C-alpha atoms as a PDB file:
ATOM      1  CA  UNK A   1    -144.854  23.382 -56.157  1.00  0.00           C
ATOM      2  CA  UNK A   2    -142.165  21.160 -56.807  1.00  0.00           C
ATOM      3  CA  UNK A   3    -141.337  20.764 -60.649  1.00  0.00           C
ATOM      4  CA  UNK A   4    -139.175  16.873 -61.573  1.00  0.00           C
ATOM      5  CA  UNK A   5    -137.491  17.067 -64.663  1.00  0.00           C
ATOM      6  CA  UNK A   6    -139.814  14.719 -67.254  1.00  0.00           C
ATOM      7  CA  UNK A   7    -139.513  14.292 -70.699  1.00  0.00           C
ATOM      8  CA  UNK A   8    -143.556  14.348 -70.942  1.00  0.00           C
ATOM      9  CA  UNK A   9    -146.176  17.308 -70.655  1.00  0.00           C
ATOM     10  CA  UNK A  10    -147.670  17.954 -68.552  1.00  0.00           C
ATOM     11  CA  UNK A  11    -151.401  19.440 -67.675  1.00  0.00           C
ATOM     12  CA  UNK A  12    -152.672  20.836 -64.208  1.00  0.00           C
ATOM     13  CA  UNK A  13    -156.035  20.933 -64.207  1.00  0.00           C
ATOM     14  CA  UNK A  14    -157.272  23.867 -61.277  1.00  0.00           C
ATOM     15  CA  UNK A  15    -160.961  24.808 -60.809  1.00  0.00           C
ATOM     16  CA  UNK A  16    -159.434  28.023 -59.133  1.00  0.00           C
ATOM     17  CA  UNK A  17    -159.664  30.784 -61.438  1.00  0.00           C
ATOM     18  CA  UNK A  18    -158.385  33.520 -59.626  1.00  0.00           C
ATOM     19  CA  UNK A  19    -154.774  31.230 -58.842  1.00  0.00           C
ATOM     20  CA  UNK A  20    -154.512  30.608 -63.027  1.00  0.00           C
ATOM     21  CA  UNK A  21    -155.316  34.194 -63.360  1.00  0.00           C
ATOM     22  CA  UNK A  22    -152.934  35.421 -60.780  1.00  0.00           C
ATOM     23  CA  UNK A  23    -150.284  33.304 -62.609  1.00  0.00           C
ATOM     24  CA  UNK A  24    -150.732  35.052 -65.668  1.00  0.00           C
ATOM     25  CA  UNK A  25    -150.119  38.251 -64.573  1.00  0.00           C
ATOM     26  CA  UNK A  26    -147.267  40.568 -65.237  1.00  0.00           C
ATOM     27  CA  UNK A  27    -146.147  41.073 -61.292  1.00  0.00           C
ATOM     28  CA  UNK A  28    -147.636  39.750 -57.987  1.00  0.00           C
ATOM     29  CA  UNK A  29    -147.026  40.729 -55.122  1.00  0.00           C
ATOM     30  CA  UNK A  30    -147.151  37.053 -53.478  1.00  0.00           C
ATOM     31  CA  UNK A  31    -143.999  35.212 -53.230  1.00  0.00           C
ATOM     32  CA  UNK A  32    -146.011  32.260 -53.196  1.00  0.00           C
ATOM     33  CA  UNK A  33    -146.933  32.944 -56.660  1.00  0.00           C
ATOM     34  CA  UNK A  34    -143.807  34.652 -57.958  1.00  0.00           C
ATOM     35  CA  UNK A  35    -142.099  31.188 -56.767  1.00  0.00           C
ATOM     36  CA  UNK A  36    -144.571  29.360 -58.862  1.00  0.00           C
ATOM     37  CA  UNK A  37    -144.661  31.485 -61.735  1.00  0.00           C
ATOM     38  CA  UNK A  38    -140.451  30.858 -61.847  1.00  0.00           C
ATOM     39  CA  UNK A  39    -141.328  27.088 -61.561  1.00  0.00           C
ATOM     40  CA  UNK A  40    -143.516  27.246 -64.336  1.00  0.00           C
ATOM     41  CA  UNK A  41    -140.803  28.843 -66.358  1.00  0.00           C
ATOM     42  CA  UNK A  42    -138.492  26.559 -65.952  1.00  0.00           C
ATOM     43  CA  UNK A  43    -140.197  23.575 -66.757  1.00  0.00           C
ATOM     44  CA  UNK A  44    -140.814  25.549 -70.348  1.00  0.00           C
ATOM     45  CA  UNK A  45    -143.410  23.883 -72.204  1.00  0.00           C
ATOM     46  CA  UNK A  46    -143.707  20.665 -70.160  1.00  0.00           C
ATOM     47  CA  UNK A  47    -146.315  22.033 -68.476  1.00  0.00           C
ATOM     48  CA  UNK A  48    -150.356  23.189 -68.745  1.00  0.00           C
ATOM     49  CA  UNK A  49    -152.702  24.779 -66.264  1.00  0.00           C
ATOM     50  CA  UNK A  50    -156.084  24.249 -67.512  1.00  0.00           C
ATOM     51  CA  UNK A  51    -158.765  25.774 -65.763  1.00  0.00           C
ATOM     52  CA  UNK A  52    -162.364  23.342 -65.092  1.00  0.00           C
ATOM     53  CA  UNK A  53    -165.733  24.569 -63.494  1.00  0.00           C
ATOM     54  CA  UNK A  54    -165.879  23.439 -60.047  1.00  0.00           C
ATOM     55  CA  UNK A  55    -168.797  21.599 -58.153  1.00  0.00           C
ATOM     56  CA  UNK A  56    -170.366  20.389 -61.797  1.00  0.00           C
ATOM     57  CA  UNK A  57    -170.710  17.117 -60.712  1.00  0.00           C
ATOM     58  CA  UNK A  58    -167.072  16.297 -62.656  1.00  0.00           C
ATOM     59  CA  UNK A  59    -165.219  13.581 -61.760  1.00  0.00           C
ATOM     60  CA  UNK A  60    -162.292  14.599 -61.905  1.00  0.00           C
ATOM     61  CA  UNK A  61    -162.749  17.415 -60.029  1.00  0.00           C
ATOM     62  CA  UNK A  62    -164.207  15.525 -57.183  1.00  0.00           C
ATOM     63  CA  UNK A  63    -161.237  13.752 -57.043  1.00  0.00           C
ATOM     64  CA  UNK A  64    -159.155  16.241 -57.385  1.00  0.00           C
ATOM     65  CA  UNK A  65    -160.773  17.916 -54.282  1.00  0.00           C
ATOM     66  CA  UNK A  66    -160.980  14.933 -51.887  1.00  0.00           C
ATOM     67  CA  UNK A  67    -157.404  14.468 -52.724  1.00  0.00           C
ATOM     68  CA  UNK A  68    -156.744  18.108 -51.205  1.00  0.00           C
ATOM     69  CA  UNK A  69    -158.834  18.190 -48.403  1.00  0.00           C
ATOM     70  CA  UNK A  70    -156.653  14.939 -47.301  1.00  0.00           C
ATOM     71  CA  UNK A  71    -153.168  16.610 -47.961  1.00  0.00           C
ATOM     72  CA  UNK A  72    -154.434  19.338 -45.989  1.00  0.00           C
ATOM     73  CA  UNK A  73    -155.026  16.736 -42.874  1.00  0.00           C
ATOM     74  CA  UNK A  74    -152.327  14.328 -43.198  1.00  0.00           C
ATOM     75  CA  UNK A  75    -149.784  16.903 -44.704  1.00  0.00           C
ATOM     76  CA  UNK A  76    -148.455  14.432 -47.479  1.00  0.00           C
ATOM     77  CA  UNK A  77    -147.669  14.169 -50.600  1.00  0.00           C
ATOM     78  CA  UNK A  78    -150.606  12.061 -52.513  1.00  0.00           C
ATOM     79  CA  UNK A  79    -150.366  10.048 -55.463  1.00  0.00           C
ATOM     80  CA  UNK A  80    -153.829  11.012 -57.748  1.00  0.00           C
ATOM     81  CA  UNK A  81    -154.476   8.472 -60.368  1.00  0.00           C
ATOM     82  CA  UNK A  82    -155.135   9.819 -63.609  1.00  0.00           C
ATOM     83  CA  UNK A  83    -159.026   8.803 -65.047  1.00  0.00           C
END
């Protein structure tokens, strides 16, 4: 994850439980998470994860999914427009 410095907040919205949850715990044992978790930190109280059902028919969500599945092909960063 790669935090800018903005003078906004910020809210991630994640239909993966078990990644907000992981977050939130004292320790981890994934460096993948620890990095995140220090990224999170330093961005202070720019930033929100909010967790959303997934596969409810949301908008958003759908989205929000399409736009991974691509990043995962084409390896890019992706610009998702905000409903």
């Amino acid at each position: 994850m790669k935090i800018v410095k903005v003078s906004y907040n910020t809210n991630i919205y994640n239909d993966s439980l078990s990644s907000i949850l992981a977050l939130q715990r004292a320790c981890s044992r994934s460096g993948f998470v620890n990095k995140d978790k220090v990224d999170f930190l330093k961005a202070k109280h720019l930033v929100d994860l909010s967790w959303v059902e997934a596969h409810v028919g949301n908008e958003s969500n759908d989205m929000a999914d399409q736009h991974a599945k691509l990043a995962t092909i084409i390896g890019e960063d992706n610009d998702i427009p905000v409903p």
